[in-house]
PDB file of C-alpha atoms in Angstrom:
ATOM      1  CA  MET A   1      99.856  92.338  49.909  1.00 74.00           C
ATOM      2  CA  SER A   2     101.024  93.266  53.426  1.00 90.00           C
ATOM      3  CA  LEU A   3      99.568  96.044  55.536  1.00 92.00           C
ATOM      4  CA  THR A   4     102.939  97.806  55.477  1.00 94.00           C
ATOM      5  CA  HIS A   5     102.965  97.826  51.683  1.00 95.00           C
ATOM      6  CA  GLN A   6      99.356  99.023  51.625  1.00 95.00           C
ATOM      7  CA  PHE A   7     100.188 101.888  53.994  1.00 96.00           C
ATOM      8  CA  VAL A   8     103.465 103.010  52.397  1.00 96.00           C
ATOM      9  CA  PHE A   9     102.175 103.017  48.828  1.00 96.00           C
ATOM     10  CA  GLY A  10      98.464 103.589  49.382  1.00 95.00           C
ATOM     11  CA  ILE A  11      98.149 105.978  52.343  1.00 96.00           C
ATOM     12  CA  TYR A  12     101.580 107.494  52.977  1.00 97.00           C
ATOM     13  CA  PRO A  13     101.636 109.343  49.604  1.00 97.00           C
ATOM     14  CA  TYR A  14      98.531 111.285  50.640  1.00 97.00           C
ATOM     15  CA  ILE A  15     100.088 112.139  54.007  1.00 97.00           C
ATOM     16  CA  CYS A  16     103.165 113.475  52.221  1.00 96.00           C
ATOM     17  CA  GLY A  17     100.993 115.433  49.798  1.00 96.00           C
ATOM     18  CA  ALA A  18      98.983 116.986  52.648  1.00 96.00           C
ATOM     19  CA  LEU A  19     102.155 117.979  54.515  1.00 95.00           C
ATOM     20  CA  PHE A  20     103.601 119.393  51.311  1.00 95.00           C
ATOM     21  CA  LEU A  21     100.611 121.624  50.535  1.00 94.00           C
ATOM     22  CA  LEU A  22      99.336 122.541  54.005  1.00 94.00           C
ATOM     23  CA  GLY A  23     102.828 122.879  55.457  1.00 93.00           C
ATOM     24  CA  SER A  24     103.859 125.243  52.649  1.00 91.00           C
ATOM     25  CA  LEU A  25     100.689 127.297  53.126  1.00 90.00           C
ATOM     26  CA  ALA A  26     101.190 127.491  56.895  1.00 90.00           C
ATOM     27  CA  ARG A  27     104.818 128.566  56.563  1.00 86.00           C
ATOM     28  CA  PHE A  28     103.942 131.237  54.006  1.00 83.00           C
ATOM     29  CA  ASP A  29     101.176 132.523  56.271  1.00 83.00           C
ATOM     30  CA  ARG A  30     103.053 132.462  59.570  1.00 81.00           C
ATOM     31  CA  ASP A  31     106.762 132.721  58.778  1.00 75.00           C
ATOM     32  CA  GLN A  32     107.330 134.584  55.519  1.00 68.00           C
ATOM     33  CA  TYR A  33     110.700 135.893  56.696  1.00 66.00           C
ATOM     34  CA  THR A  34     112.157 132.394  56.308  1.00 67.00           C
ATOM     35  CA  TRP A  35     110.580 131.917  52.852  1.00 64.00           C
ATOM     36  CA  ARG A  36     113.884 132.090  51.000  1.00 61.00           C
ATOM     37  CA  SER A  37     116.744 129.932  49.787  1.00 56.00           C
ATOM     38  CA  GLU A  38     119.065 131.234  52.549  1.00 57.00           C
ATOM     39  CA  SER A  39     121.848 131.571  50.011  1.00 58.00           C
ATOM     40  CA  SER A  40     125.422 131.510  51.296  1.00 55.00           C
ATOM     41  CA  GLN A  41     126.862 133.067  48.140  1.00 51.00           C
ATOM     42  CA  MET A  42     128.155 136.103  50.057  1.00 47.00           C
ATOM     43  CA  LEU A  43     130.235 133.823  52.288  1.00 46.00           C
ATOM     44  CA  SER A  44     131.895 131.827  49.535  1.00 53.00           C
ATOM     45  CA  VAL A  45     131.510 131.567  45.771  1.00 57.00           C
ATOM     46  CA  SER A  46     133.883 128.614  45.285  1.00 65.00           C
ATOM     47  CA  THR A  47     132.174 125.694  43.493  1.00 75.00           C
ATOM     48  CA  LEU A  48     128.791 127.315  44.156  1.00 79.00           C
ATOM     49  CA  ARG A  49     128.092 128.359  40.579  1.00 81.00           C
ATOM     50  CA  TRP A  50     128.904 124.981  39.053  1.00 87.00           C
ATOM     51  CA  GLY A  51     127.339 123.030  41.892  1.00 88.00           C
ATOM     52  CA  SER A  52     124.115 125.035  42.004  1.00 88.00           C
ATOM     53  CA  ASN A  53     123.608 125.148  38.231  1.00 91.00           C
ATOM     54  CA  LEU A  54     124.264 121.445  37.703  1.00 94.00           C
ATOM     55  CA  PHE A  55     122.131 120.487  40.690  1.00 93.00           C
ATOM     56  CA  HIS A  56     119.145 122.578  39.638  1.00 91.00           C
ATOM     57  CA  LEU A  57     119.399 121.452  36.024  1.00 94.00           C
ATOM     58  CA  GLY A  58     119.398 117.795  37.037  1.00 95.00           C
ATOM     59  CA  ILE A  59     116.719 118.024  39.727  1.00 94.00           C
ATOM     60  CA  ILE A  60     114.273 120.144  37.725  1.00 93.00           C
ATOM     61  CA  GLY A  61     114.696 117.871  34.722  1.00 94.00           C
ATOM     62  CA  LEU A  62     114.108 114.774  36.847  1.00 95.00           C
ATOM     63  CA  PHE A  63     111.042 116.305  38.496  1.00 94.00           C
ATOM     64  CA  PHE A  64     109.277 117.088  35.242  1.00 94.00           C
ATOM     65  CA  GLY A  65     110.491 113.839  33.688  1.00 93.00           C
ATOM     66  CA  HIS A  66     108.924 111.850  36.506  1.00 94.00           C
ATOM     67  CA  LEU A  67     105.794 114.014  36.481  1.00 94.00           C
ATOM     68  CA  PHE A  68     104.966 113.640  32.798  1.00 93.00           C
ATOM     69  CA  GLY A  69     106.510 110.205  32.421  1.00 91.00           C
ATOM     70  CA  MET A  70     104.510 108.650  35.247  1.00 93.00           C
ATOM     71  CA  LEU A  71     101.210 110.451  34.702  1.00 93.00           C
ATOM     72  CA  THR A  72     100.905 110.315  30.905  1.00 92.00           C
ATOM     73  CA  PRO A  73      98.406 107.521  30.067  1.00 90.00           C
ATOM     74  CA  PRO A  74      99.911 104.676  27.998  1.00 87.00           C
ATOM     75  CA  ALA A  75      97.183 105.163  25.380  1.00 89.00           C
ATOM     76  CA  ILE A  76      98.529 108.648  24.605  1.00 91.00           C
ATOM     77  CA  VAL A  77     102.094 107.352  24.398  1.00 87.00           C
ATOM     78  CA  HIS A  78     101.078 104.552  22.028  1.00 87.00           C
ATOM     79  CA  ALA A  79      99.001 106.964  19.941  1.00 90.00           C
ATOM     80  CA  LEU A  80     102.206 108.911  19.316  1.00 87.00           C
ATOM     81  CA  GLY A  81     103.775 105.764  17.926  1.00 89.00           C
ATOM     82  CA  VAL A  82     106.019 105.133  20.931  1.00 88.00           C
ATOM     83  CA  THR A  83     106.127 101.608  22.345  1.00 89.00           C
ATOM     84  CA  SER A  84     106.547 100.839  26.043  1.00 86.00           C
ATOM     85  CA  ALA A  85     110.067  99.552  25.408  1.00 87.00           C
ATOM     86  CA  GLN A  86     111.021 102.742  23.569  1.00 90.00           C
ATOM     87  CA  LYS A  87     109.564 104.916  26.300  1.00 90.00           C
ATOM     88  CA  GLN A  88     111.513 103.019  28.927  1.00 90.00           C
ATOM     89  CA  THR A  89     114.734 103.387  26.933  1.00 90.00           C
ATOM     90  CA  LEU A  90     114.142 107.127  26.689  1.00 91.00           C
ATOM     91  CA  ALA A  91     113.410 107.303  30.423  1.00 91.00           C
ATOM     92  CA  VAL A  92     116.556 105.342  31.290  1.00 92.00           C
ATOM     93  CA  VAL A  93     118.830 107.457  29.072  1.00 93.00           C
ATOM     94  CA  ALA A  94     117.351 110.835  30.004  1.00 94.00           C
ATOM     95  CA  GLY A  95     116.969 109.921  33.666  1.00 93.00           C
ATOM     96  CA  GLY A  96     120.493 108.551  33.841  1.00 94.00           C
ATOM     97  CA  ILE A  97     122.024 111.677  32.305  1.00 96.00           C
ATOM     98  CA  LEU A  98     119.978 114.094  34.411  1.00 96.00           C
ATOM     99  CA  GLY A  99     120.622 112.003  37.517  1.00 95.00           C
ATOM    100  CA  LEU A 100     124.380 112.129  36.980  1.00 96.00           C
ATOM    101  CA  VAL A 101     124.267 115.876  36.315  1.00 96.00           C
ATOM    102  CA  GLY A 102     122.265 116.458  39.486  1.00 95.00           C
ATOM    103  CA  LEU A 103     124.538 114.131  41.473  1.00 96.00           C
ATOM    104  CA  ILE A 104     127.710 115.956  40.411  1.00 95.00           C
ATOM    105  CA  GLY A 105     126.163 119.298  41.333  1.00 94.00           C
ATOM    106  CA  LEU A 106     124.941 117.967  44.673  1.00 95.00           C
ATOM    107  CA  LEU A 107     128.344 116.518  45.582  1.00 94.00           C
ATOM    108  CA  LEU A 108     129.942 119.886  44.826  1.00 92.00           C
ATOM    109  CA  LEU A 109     127.417 121.606  47.103  1.00 90.00           C
ATOM    110  CA  ILE A 110     127.966 119.080  49.895  1.00 91.00           C
ATOM    111  CA  TYR A 111     131.741 119.414  49.596  1.00 89.00           C
ATOM    112  CA  ARG A 112     131.472 123.192  49.746  1.00 86.00           C
ATOM    113  CA  ARG A 113     129.218 123.158  52.799  1.00 86.00           C
ATOM    114  CA  LEU A 114     131.442 120.712  54.675  1.00 87.00           C
ATOM    115  CA  SER A 115     134.853 122.078  53.693  1.00 85.00           C
ATOM    116  CA  ASN A 116     134.231 125.815  54.005  1.00 82.00           C
ATOM    117  CA  GLU A 117     134.287 126.901  57.649  1.00 80.00           C
ATOM    118  CA  ARG A 118     132.166 130.013  57.117  1.00 79.00           C
ATOM    119  CA  VAL A 119     129.475 128.154  55.188  1.00 78.00           C
ATOM    120  CA  ARG A 120     129.503 125.251  57.632  1.00 77.00           C
ATOM    121  CA  ALA A 121     129.175 127.625  60.606  1.00 79.00           C
ATOM    122  CA  THR A 122     125.977 129.137  59.186  1.00 77.00           C
ATOM    123  CA  SER A 123     124.462 125.777  58.210  1.00 75.00           C
ATOM    124  CA  ARG A 124     121.624 124.181  60.133  1.00 82.00           C
ATOM    125  CA  GLY A 125     120.759 120.581  60.714  1.00 82.00           C
ATOM    126  CA  ARG A 126     117.904 120.760  58.239  1.00 84.00           C
ATOM    127  CA  ASP A 127     120.339 121.926  55.532  1.00 86.00           C
ATOM    128  CA  PHE A 128     122.370 118.744  55.865  1.00 89.00           C
ATOM    129  CA  LEU A 129     119.180 116.687  56.148  1.00 91.00           C
ATOM    130  CA  VAL A 130     117.990 117.943  52.754  1.00 91.00           C
ATOM    131  CA  LEU A 131     121.360 117.503  51.066  1.00 92.00           C
ATOM    132  CA  PHE A 132     121.940 113.943  52.231  1.00 94.00           C
ATOM    133  CA  TRP A 133     118.297 112.958  51.769  1.00 95.00           C
ATOM    134  CA  ILE A 134     118.407 114.070  48.143  1.00 95.00           C
ATOM    135  CA  LEU A 135     121.802 112.357  47.768  1.00 96.00           C
ATOM    136  CA  ALA A 136     120.367 109.037  48.941  1.00 96.00           C
ATOM    137  CA  THR A 137     117.313 109.466  46.704  1.00 96.00           C
ATOM    138  CA  LEU A 138     119.486 110.223  43.675  1.00 96.00           C
ATOM    139  CA  LEU A 139     121.780 107.257  44.300  1.00 96.00           C
ATOM    140  CA  LEU A 140     118.795 104.933  44.665  1.00 96.00           C
ATOM    141  CA  GLY A 141     117.290 106.312  41.468  1.00 94.00           C
ATOM    142  CA  LEU A 142     120.525 105.767  39.543  1.00 95.00           C
ATOM    143  CA  SER A 143     120.774 102.242  40.937  1.00 94.00           C
ATOM    144  CA  THR A 144     117.470 101.395  39.250  1.00 92.00           C
ATOM    145  CA  VAL A 145     119.004 102.057  35.821  1.00 91.00           C
ATOM    146  CA  PRO A 146     120.723  98.622  35.555  1.00 91.00           C
ATOM    147  CA  LEU A 147     117.481  96.923  36.646  1.00 88.00           C
ATOM    148  CA  SER A 148     115.538  98.771  33.967  1.00 86.00           C
ATOM    149  CA  ILE A 149     118.078  97.827  31.315  1.00 85.00           C
ATOM    150  CA  GLU A 150     117.689  94.131  32.227  1.00 81.00           C
ATOM    151  CA  HIS A 151     113.923  94.355  31.596  1.00 77.00           C
ATOM    152  CA  ARG A 152     113.664  96.273  28.351  1.00 77.00           C
ATOM    153  CA  ASP A 153     110.043  95.370  27.661  1.00 80.00           C
ATOM    154  CA  GLY A 154     108.868  98.231  29.894  1.00 82.00           C
ATOM    155  CA  ALA A 155     106.753  96.002  32.142  1.00 87.00           C
ATOM    156  CA  THR A 156     108.075  97.504  35.376  1.00 89.00           C
ATOM    157  CA  MET A 157     107.619 101.008  34.024  1.00 90.00           C
ATOM    158  CA  LEU A 158     103.976 100.260  33.198  1.00 91.00           C
ATOM    159  CA  LYS A 159     103.397  99.002  36.736  1.00 93.00           C
ATOM    160  CA  LEU A 160     104.878 102.177  38.210  1.00 94.00           C
ATOM    161  CA  MET A 161     102.794 104.305  35.862  1.00 94.00           C
ATOM    162  CA  ALA A 162      99.633 102.432  36.825  1.00 95.00           C
ATOM    163  CA  TRP A 163     100.429 102.949  40.514  1.00 96.00           C
ATOM    164  CA  ALA A 164     100.973 106.693  40.075  1.00 96.00           C
ATOM    165  CA  GLN A 165      97.908 107.220  37.884  1.00 96.00           C
ATOM    166  CA  HIS A 166      95.601 105.256  40.181  1.00 96.00           C
ATOM    167  CA  LEU A 167      97.044 107.154  43.129  1.00 95.00           C
ATOM    168  CA  VAL A 168      96.312 110.628  41.724  1.00 95.00           C
ATOM    169  CA  THR A 169      92.806 109.539  40.752  1.00 94.00           C
ATOM    170  CA  PHE A 170      92.168 108.312  44.315  1.00 94.00           C
ATOM    171  CA  ARG A 171      91.659 104.651  43.472  1.00 93.00           C
ATOM    172  CA  GLY A 172      92.381 102.343  46.368  1.00 89.00           C
ATOM    173  CA  ASP A 173      93.954  99.561  44.315  1.00 93.00           C
ATOM    174  CA  ALA A 174      97.101 101.553  43.494  1.00 94.00           C
ATOM    175  CA  PRO A 175      99.480  99.582  45.798  1.00 95.00           C
ATOM    176  CA  SER A 176      98.501  96.278  44.149  1.00 94.00           C
ATOM    177  CA  PHE A 177     100.279  97.226  40.921  1.00 94.00           C
ATOM    178  CA  ILE A 178     103.756  97.298  42.473  1.00 94.00           C
ATOM    179  CA  THR A 179     103.695  94.382  44.917  1.00 93.00           C
ATOM    180  CA  ASP A 180     106.353  92.479  42.948  1.00 92.00           C
ATOM    181  CA  VAL A 181     108.480  95.478  41.963  1.00 93.00           C
ATOM    182  CA  SER A 182     112.128  95.380  43.089  1.00 92.00           C
ATOM    183  CA  MET A 183     112.812  96.732  46.580  1.00 95.00           C
ATOM    184  CA  VAL A 184     115.256  99.262  45.112  1.00 95.00           C
ATOM    185  CA  PHE A 185     112.376 100.946  43.288  1.00 95.00           C
ATOM    186  CA  LYS A 186     110.235 100.882  46.421  1.00 96.00           C
ATOM    187  CA  VAL A 187     112.879 102.458  48.661  1.00 97.00           C
ATOM    188  CA  HIS A 188     113.573 105.091  46.004  1.00 96.00           C
ATOM    189  CA  MET A 189     109.853 105.870  45.827  1.00 96.00           C
ATOM    190  CA  PHE A 190     109.598 106.095  49.630  1.00 97.00           C
ATOM    191  CA  MET A 191     112.539 108.506  49.780  1.00 96.00           C
ATOM    192  CA  GLY A 192     111.078 110.604  46.986  1.00 95.00           C
ATOM    193  CA  MET A 193     107.655 110.812  48.642  1.00 96.00           C
ATOM    194  CA  SER A 194     109.218 111.685  51.998  1.00 96.00           C
ATOM    195  CA  LEU A 195     111.078 114.560  50.355  1.00 95.00           C
ATOM    196  CA  PHE A 196     107.710 116.228  49.752  1.00 95.00           C
ATOM    197  CA  ALA A 197     106.863 115.756  53.440  1.00 94.00           C
ATOM    198  CA  ILE A 198     109.975 117.600  54.668  1.00 93.00           C
ATOM    199  CA  PHE A 199     109.835 120.171  51.846  1.00 92.00           C
ATOM    200  CA  PRO A 200     107.877 122.908  53.708  1.00 91.00           C
ATOM    201  CA  PHE A 201     110.190 122.823  56.730  1.00 89.00           C
ATOM    202  CA  THR A 202     113.444 123.380  54.833  1.00 88.00           C
ATOM    203  CA  ARG A 203     114.993 125.836  52.391  1.00 83.00           C
ATOM    204  CA  LEU A 204     113.438 123.821  49.557  1.00 85.00           C
ATOM    205  CA  VAL A 205     110.297 125.879  50.075  1.00 84.00           C
ATOM    206  CA  HIS A 206     111.843 128.640  47.940  1.00 78.00           C
ATOM    207  CA  ALA A 207     111.038 126.486  44.897  1.00 80.00           C
ATOM    208  CA  TRP A 208     107.462 127.773  45.148  1.00 78.00           C
ATOM    209  CA  SER A 209     108.762 131.279  44.417  1.00 72.00           C
ATOM    210  CA  GLY A 210     110.452 129.983  41.281  1.00 64.00           C
ATOM    211  CA  PHE A 211     107.159 128.643  39.941  1.00 59.00           C
ATOM    212  CA  ALA A 212     105.309 131.783  41.047  1.00 54.00           C
ATOM    213  CA  SER A 213     107.732 133.993  39.094  1.00 53.00           C
ATOM    214  CA  VAL A 214     106.127 132.694  35.882  1.00 57.00           C
ATOM    215  CA  GLY A 215     103.232 134.975  36.787  1.00 56.00           C
ATOM    216  CA  TYR A 216     105.360 137.962  35.811  1.00 51.00           C
ATOM    217  CA  LEU A 217     105.003 136.886  32.188  1.00 55.00           C
ATOM    218  CA  VAL A 218     101.239 137.384  32.221  1.00 64.00           C
ATOM    219  CA  ARG A 219     100.751 140.204  34.711  1.00 61.00           C
ATOM    220  CA  PRO A 220      99.253 143.508  33.461  1.00 64.00           C
ATOM    221  CA  TRP A 221     101.560 146.301  32.396  1.00 57.00           C
ATOM    222  CA  GLN A 222     102.541 148.630  35.200  1.00 56.00           C
ATOM    223  CA  VAL A 223     101.492 152.218  34.431  1.00 58.00           C
ATOM    224  CA  VAL A 224     104.129 154.762  35.442  1.00 54.00           C
ATOM    225  CA  ARG A 225     103.348 158.475  35.093  1.00 61.00           C
ATOM    226  CA  SER A 226     106.004 161.014  34.296  1.00 58.00           C
ATOM    227  CA  ARG A 227     106.609 163.889  36.714  1.00 60.00           C
ATOM    228  CA  LYS A 228     106.106 166.348  33.865  1.00 59.00           C
ATOM    229  CA  ILE A 229     102.607 165.004  33.317  1.00 52.00           C
ATOM    230  CA  GLY A 230     101.875 165.284  37.005  1.00 50.00           C
ATOM    231  CA  LEU A 231     102.877 168.952  36.974  1.00 45.00           C
TER     232      LEU A 231
END
């Protein structure tokens, strides 16, 4: 196992995680005015609705699919009567569909931002960075589908799960599980981890507000007094 592999898959994930959390906290504390999606809907609505909805549907589905798929212990999966091969088939089908949905939405958003003069004029370098970074990550993820189909026993999936689970439990042997995994998977993982590192410095930070809005479901009732009562 090379030092580069050890760093990228054993140390770099923690660097990305620290930037993700501390960078988001620092931006919220010091620059709340920019804590927004910077929507360009007022400039042009063309393709925005379809592009945005498809993109968010695909990306959110992929995020939670990766989260629960990678971090659910195999013992729990097997206890539910699901074999590794079946779980991999489900991951390939669901991931492939969600990936294509997200890709179509993203391409519509990129086309809109490049083709519309008003939207392009208000765009920043970091906007294009995020769009093309996610595009590359999505394409790499979709390119792993044929590789997964070739190995239907789920062996590669188990290695990736072991890496992720050892990583979140702070065990230093995590990189050893994926030394022989295809380079396509590794580059896809690197791009995905790096996305968390650039997250706080782009418009992606507004995703925090989406999760925070769930708090409205459990907040106390707001008491409003009538003017008549006040009189």
